[in-house]
Coordinates of C-alpha atoms in Angstrom, one line a residue:
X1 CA -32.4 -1.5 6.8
X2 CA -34.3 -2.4 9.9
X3 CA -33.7 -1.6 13.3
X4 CA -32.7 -5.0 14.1
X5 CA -31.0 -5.7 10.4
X6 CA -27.4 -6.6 9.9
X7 CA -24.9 -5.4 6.9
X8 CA -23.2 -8.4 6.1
X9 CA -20.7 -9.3 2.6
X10 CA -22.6 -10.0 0.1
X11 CA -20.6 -13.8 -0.4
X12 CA -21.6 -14.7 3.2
X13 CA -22.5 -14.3 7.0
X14 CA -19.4 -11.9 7.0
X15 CA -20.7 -9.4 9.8
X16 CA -19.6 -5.7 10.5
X17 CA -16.3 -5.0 11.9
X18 CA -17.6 -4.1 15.2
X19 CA -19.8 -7.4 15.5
X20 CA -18.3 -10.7 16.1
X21 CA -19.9 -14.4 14.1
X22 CA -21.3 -15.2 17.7
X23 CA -23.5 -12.1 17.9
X24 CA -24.5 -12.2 14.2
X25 CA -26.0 -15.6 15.0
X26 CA -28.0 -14.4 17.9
X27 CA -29.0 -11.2 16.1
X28 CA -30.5 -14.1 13.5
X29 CA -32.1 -16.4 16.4
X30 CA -34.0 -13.2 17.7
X31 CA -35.7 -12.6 14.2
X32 CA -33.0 -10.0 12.9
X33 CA -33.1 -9.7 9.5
X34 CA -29.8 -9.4 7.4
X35 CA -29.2 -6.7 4.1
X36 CA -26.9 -7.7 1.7
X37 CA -24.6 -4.8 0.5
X38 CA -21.8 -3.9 -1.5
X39 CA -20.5 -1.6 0.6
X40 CA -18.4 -3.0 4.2
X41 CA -19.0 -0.7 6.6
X42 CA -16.3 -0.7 9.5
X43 CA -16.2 1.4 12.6
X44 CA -14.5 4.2 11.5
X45 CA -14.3 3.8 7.7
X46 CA -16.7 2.5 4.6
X47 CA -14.7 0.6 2.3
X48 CA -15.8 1.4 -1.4
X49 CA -15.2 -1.8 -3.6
X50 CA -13.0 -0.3 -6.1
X51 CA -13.6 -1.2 -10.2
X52 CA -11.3 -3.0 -11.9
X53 CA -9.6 -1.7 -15.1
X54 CA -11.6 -2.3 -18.1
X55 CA -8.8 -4.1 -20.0
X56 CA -8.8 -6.3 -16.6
X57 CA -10.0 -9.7 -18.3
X58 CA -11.7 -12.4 -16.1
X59 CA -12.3 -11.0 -12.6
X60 CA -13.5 -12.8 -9.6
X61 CA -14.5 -11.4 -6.1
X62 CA -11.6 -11.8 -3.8
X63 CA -10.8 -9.9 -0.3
X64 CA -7.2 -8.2 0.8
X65 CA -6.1 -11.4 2.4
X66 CA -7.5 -13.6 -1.0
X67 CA -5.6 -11.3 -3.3
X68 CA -2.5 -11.4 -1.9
X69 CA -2.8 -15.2 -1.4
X70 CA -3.2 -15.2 -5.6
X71 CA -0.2 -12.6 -5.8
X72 CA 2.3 -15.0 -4.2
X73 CA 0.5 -18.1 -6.1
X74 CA 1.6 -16.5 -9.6
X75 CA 4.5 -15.5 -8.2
X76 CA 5.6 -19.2 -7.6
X77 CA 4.0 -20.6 -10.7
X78 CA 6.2 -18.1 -12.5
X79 CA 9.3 -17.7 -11.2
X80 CA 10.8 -21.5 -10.1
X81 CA 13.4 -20.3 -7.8
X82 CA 10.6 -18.1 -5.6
X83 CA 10.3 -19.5 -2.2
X84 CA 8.1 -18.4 1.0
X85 CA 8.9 -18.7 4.0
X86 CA 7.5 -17.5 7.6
X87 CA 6.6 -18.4 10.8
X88 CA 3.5 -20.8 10.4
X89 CA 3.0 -19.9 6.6
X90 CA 2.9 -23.5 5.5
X91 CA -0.4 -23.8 8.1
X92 CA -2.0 -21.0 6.0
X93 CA -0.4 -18.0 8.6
X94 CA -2.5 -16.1 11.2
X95 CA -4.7 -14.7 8.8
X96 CA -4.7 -17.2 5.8
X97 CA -2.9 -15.2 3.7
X98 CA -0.7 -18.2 2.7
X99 CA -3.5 -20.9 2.8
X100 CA -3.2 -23.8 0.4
X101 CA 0.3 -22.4 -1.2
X102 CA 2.6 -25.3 0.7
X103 CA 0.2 -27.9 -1.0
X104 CA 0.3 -26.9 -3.9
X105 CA 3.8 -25.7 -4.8
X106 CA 5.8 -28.4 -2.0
X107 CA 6.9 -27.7 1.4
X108 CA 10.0 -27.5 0.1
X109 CA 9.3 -23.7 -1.7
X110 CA 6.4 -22.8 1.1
X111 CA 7.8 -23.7 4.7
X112 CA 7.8 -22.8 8.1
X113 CA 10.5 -21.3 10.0
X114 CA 11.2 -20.9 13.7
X115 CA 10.2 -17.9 16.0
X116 CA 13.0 -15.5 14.7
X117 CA 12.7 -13.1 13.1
X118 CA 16.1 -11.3 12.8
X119 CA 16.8 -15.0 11.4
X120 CA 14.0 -15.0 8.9
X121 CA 15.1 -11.8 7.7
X122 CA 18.9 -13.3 7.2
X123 CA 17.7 -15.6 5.3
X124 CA 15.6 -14.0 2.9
X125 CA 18.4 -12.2 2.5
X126 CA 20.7 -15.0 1.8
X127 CA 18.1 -16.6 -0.7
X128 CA 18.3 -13.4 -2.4
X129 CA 22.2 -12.8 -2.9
X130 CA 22.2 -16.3 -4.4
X131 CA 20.2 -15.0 -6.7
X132 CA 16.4 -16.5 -6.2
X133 CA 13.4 -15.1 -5.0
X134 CA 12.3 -14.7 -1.0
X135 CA 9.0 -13.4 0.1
X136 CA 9.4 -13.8 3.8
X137 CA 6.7 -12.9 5.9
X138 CA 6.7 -10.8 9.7
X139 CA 3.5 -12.8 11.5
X140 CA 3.1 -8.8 12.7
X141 CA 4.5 -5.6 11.9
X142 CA 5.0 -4.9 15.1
X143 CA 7.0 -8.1 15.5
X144 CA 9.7 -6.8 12.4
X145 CA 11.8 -4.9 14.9
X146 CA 14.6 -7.7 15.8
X147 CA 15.3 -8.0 11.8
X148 CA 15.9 -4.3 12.0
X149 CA 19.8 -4.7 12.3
X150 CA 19.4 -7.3 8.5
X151 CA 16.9 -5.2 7.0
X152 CA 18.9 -1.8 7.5
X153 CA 22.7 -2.9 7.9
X154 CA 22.4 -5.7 5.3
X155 CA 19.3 -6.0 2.8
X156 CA 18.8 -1.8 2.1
X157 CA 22.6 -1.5 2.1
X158 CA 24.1 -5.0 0.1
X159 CA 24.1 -3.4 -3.5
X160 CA 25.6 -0.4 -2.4
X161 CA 28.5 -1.5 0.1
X162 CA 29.6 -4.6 -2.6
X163 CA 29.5 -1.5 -5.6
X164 CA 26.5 -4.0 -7.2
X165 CA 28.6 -7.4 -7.2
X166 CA 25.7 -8.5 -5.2
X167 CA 22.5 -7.5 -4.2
X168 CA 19.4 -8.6 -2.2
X169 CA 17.2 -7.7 -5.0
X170 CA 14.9 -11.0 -4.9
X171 CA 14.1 -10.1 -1.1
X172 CA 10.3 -9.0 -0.4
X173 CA 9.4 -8.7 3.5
X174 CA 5.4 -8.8 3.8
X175 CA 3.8 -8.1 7.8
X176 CA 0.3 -7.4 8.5
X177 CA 0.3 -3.4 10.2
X178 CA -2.1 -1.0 11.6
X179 CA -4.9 -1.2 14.1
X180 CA -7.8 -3.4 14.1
X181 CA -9.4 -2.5 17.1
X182 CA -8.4 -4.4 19.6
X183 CA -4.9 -5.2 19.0
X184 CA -3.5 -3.3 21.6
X185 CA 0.3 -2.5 22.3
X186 CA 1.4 -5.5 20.4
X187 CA -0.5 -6.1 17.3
X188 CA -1.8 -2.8 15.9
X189 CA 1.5 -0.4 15.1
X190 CA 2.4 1.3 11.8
X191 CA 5.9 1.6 12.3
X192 CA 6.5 2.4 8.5
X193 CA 8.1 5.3 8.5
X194 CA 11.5 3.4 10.6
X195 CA 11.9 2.3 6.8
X196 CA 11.1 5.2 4.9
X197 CA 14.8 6.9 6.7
X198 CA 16.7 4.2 4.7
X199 CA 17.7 4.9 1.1
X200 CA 18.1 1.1 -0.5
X201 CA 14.8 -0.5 0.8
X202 CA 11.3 0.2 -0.5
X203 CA 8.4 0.7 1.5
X204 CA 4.9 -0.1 0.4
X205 CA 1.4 -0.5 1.6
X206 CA -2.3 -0.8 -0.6
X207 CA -5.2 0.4 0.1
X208 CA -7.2 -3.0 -1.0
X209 CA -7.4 -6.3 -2.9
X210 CA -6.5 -4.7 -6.5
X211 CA -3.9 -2.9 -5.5
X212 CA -2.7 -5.2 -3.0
X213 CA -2.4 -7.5 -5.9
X214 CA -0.3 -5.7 -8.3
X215 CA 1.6 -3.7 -6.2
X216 CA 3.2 -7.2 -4.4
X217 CA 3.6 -8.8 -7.4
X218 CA 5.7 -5.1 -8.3
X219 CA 7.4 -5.5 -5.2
X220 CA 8.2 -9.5 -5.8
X221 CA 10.1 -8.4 -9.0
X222 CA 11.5 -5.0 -8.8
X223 CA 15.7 -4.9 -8.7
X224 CA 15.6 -3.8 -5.1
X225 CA 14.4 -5.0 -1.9
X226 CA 11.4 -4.0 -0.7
X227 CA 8.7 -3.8 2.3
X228 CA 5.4 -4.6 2.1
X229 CA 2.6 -3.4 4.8
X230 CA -0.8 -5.3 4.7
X231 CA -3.2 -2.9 6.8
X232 CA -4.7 -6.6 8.6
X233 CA -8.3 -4.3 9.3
X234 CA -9.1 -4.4 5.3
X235 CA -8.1 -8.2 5.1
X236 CA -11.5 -9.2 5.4
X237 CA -13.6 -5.8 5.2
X238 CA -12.0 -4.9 1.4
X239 CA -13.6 -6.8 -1.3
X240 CA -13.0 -6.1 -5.1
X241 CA -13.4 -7.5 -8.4
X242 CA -9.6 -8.5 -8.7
X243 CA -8.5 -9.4 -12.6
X244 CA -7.6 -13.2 -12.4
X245 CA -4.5 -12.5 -14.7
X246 CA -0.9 -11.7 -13.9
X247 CA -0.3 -7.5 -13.4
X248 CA 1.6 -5.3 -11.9
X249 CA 1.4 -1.7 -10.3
X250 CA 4.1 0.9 -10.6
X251 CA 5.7 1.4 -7.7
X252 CA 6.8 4.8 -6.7
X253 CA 3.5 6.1 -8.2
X254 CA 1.1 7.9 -6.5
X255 CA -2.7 7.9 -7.6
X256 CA -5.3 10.5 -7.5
X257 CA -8.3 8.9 -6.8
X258 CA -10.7 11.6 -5.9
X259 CA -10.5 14.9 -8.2
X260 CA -11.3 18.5 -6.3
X261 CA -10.1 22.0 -6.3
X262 CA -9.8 23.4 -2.2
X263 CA -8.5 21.1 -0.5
X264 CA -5.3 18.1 -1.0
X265 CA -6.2 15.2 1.1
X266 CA -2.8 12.6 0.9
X267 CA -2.8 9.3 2.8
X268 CA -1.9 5.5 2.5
X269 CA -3.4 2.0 3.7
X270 CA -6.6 2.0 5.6
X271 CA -6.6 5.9 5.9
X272 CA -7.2 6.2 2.6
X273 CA -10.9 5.4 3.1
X274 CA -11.4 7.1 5.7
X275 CA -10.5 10.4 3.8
X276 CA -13.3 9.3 1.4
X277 CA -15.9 9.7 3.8
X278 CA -13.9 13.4 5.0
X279 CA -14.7 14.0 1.4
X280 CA -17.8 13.4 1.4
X281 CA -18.6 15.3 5.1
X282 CA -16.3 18.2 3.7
X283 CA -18.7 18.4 1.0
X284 CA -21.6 17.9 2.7
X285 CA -20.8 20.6 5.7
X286 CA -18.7 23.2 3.4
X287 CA -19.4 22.9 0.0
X288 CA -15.9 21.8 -0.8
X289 CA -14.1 19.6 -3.5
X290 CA -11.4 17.6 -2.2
X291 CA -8.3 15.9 -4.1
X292 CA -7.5 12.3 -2.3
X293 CA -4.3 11.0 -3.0
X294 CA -3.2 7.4 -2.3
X295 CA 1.1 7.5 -2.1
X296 CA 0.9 3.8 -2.4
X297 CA 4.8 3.9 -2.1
X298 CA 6.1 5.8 0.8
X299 CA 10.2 5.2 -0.1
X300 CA 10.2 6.7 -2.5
X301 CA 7.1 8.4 -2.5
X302 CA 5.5 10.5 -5.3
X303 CA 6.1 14.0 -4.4
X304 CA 5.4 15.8 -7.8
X305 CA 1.7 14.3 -8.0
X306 CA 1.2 15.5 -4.2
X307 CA 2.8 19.3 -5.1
X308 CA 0.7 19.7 -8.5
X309 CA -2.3 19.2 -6.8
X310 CA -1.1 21.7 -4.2
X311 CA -0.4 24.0 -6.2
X312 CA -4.2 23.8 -7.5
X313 CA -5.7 23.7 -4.2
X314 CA -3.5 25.4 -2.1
X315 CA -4.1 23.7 1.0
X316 CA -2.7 20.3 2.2
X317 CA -4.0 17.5 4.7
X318 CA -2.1 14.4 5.6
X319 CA -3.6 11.4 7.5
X320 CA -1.8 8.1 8.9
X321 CA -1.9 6.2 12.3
X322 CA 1.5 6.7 13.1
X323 CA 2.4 8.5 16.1
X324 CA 2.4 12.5 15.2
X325 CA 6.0 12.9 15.8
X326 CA 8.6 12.1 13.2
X327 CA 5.4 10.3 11.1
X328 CA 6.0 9.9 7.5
X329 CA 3.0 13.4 7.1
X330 CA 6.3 15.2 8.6
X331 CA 8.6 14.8 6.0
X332 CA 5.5 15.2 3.4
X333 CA 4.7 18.9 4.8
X334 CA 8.4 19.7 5.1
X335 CA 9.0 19.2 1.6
X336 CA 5.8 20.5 0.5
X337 CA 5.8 23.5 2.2
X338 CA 9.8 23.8 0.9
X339 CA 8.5 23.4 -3.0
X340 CA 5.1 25.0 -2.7
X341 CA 5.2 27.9 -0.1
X342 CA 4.3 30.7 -2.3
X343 CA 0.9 28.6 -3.2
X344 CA 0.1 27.3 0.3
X345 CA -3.4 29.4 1.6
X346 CA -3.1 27.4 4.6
X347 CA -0.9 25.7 7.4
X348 CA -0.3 22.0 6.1
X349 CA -2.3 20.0 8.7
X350 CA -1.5 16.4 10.0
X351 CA -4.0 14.2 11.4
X352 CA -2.6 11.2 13.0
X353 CA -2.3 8.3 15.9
X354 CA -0.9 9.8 19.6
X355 CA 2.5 10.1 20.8
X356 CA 2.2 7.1 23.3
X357 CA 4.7 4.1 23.7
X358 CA 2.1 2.4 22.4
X359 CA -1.7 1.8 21.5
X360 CA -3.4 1.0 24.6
X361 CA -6.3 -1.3 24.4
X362 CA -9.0 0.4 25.7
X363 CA -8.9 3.3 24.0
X364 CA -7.7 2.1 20.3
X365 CA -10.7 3.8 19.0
X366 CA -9.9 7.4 19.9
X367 CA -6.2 6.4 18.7
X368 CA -7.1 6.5 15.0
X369 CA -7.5 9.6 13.0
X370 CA -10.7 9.1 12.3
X371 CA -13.2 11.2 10.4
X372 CA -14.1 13.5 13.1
X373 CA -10.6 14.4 14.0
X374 CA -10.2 15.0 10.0
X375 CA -12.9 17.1 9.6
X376 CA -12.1 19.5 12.7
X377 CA -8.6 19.7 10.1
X378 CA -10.3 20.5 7.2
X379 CA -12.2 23.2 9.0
X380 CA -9.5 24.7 10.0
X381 CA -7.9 24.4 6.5
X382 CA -10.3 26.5 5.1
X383 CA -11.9 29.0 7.8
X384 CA -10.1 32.4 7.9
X385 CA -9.2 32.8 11.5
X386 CA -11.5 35.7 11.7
X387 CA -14.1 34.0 11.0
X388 CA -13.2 30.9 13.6
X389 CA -12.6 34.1 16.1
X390 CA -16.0 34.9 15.4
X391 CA -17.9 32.2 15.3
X392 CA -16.1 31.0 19.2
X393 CA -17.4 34.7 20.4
X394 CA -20.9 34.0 19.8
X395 CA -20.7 30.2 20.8
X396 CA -20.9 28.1 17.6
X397 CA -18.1 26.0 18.0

């Protein structure tokens, strides 16, 4: 690529994460020439388009944002009693993810609501004991936290407090989460793991456009109600070949999608990508084979596919941007380390956001976990202390 080349989608003028439409435009003017690659490059990860499965059918190119637009469209054409509702989601929502749905299907199954969300959430819930279909939608994660009181003390408990005479079953709560660079306090949390303490509820987030797919289509019909976490940074910068048809992803199901033999590497969302590129620098820097393992569902997560692969490698890595303490990676070491002690060659390491009230705008950047911070983790994974003793002696690190 040339000095002055951009890396843009390869459907459009769809510029790097870290330029903006306005600069890609001047960057033309100047005489800057622009690559087309298959590859999105963002500032602290490189999405890999993943391939679809072979029995996939038709498949047409489609971003996070697009495929979760086509999830809720079958959804509605096959379920008449699904509804959507949100604040602004018959306008398309902030980020399009509902675009075109209230024109198709009615205003009366696609509306808007008012700025409430402990409403919205009541709601949904109400749709669902009657026995339809709500897929409600948080404008931000960071916004879901006056529904708190209906998602815990009413949607996660309603089966269980009524012994099953009803249920909010048909409820699905969708909210763009995690940081996108410039979000700041307000619009870049992963607060996750508040609904990961509640047995009733099910919590789930993809790591792009095929999985968003199925696994909110799994979510829109499983028997229980469930969370769904849209990491807003890969809305745009994920693009796959999504199958066209109707499928679904189990949830509860982790996925191995990296096979090695020193090191577990197990994350969720966005960070998933990044450990791809840790991978690739462990590799690179230590001769290493990693296993990377996408939970996909964090309640309940998968913990038999994360302990086999333990068990193999004997060391353990987990990555989100959730603040360190009381982060979903705790409760993974604690029962990792509880099952597979006696095969652990390491410390289980966690590589995650800060402890701060929140993620200050400024410094967003040096929030993440990023590669750097995960490869400083994977060196100490698998240097012998003696060795690290040594090697700070005579000045290499």
């Amino acid at each position: 690529m040339a000095s002055k080349g951009l890396r843009v989608l390869s459907t459009g003028l769809q510029p790097k994460c870290s330029l903006s439409y306005r600069g890609l435009f001047q960057q033309l003017a100047k005489g800057g020439t622009v690559t087309i690659v298959s590859k999105r490059s963002c500032s602290y990860f490189t999405y890999v388009p993943e391939e679809p499965p072979e029995t996939a059918g038709e498949v047409r190119q489609m971003n996070l944002c697009q495929a979760v637009n086509n999830a809720m469209e079958i959804a509605l054409q096959t379920d008449p009693t699904a509804v959507i509702f949100g604040e602004d989601v018959a306008f398309g929502g902030v980020f399009g993810a509902t675009r075109d749905l209230a024109t198709k299907f009615g205003k009366d199954r696609v509306f808007n609501t008012p700025i409430c969300e402990h409403g919205i959430a009541g709601a949904g819930i109400g749709v669902a004991i009657a026995g339809s279909t709500a897929v409600i939608e948080m404008q931000f994660a960071d916004y879901i936290m006056p529904a708190f009181d209906q998602i815990i003390n009413e949607a996660s408990r309603m089966r269980y407090r009524s012994g099953n005479t009803f249920t909010s079953a048909g409820l699905t709560i969708r909210a763009p989460s995690g940081g996108i660079n410039h979000g700041a306090i307000y619009h870049s949390s992963s607060p996750e793991t508040f609904f990961t303490h509640m047995p009733g509820i099910k919590m789930v987030i993809p790591r792009g456009p095929i999985q968003a797919k199925g696994l909110l289509l799994s979510c829109i019909r499983e028997n229980d109600p469930c969370i769904f976490f849209e990491p807003k940074i890969l809305y745009r910068s994920a693009v796959d070949m999504v199958p066209t048809e109707d499928y679904m992803i189990p949830l509860g199901k982790a996925e191995k999608i990296q096979d090695g033999s020193d090191l577990t590497m197990v994350a969720w969302g966005t960070q998933i990508h990044v450990l791809r590129d840790v991978a690739k620098l462990a590799a690179e820097k230590y001769g290493i084979t990693c296993d990377i393992i996408d939970l996909r569902t964090l309640n309940p997560w998968d913990m038999d596919t994360v302990a086999n692969s333990v068990v193999k490698t004997g060391r353990l890595l987990i990555a989100h941007e959730a603040p360190y303490t009381s982060g979903f990676g705790a409760e993974i070491a604690a029962s990792i380390q509880q099952e597979c002690f006696g095969h652990l060659k390491a410390p289980i390491e966690r590589v995650t956001g800060f402890d701060t009230p929140g993620i200050p705008h400024k410094f967003e950047v040096f929030y993440k976990p990023d590669r750097w911070r995960c490869i400083e983790a994977v060196r100490r994974l698998i240097m012998p202390k003696a060795i690290e003793r040594l090697e700070t002696s005579v000045g290499y690190i």
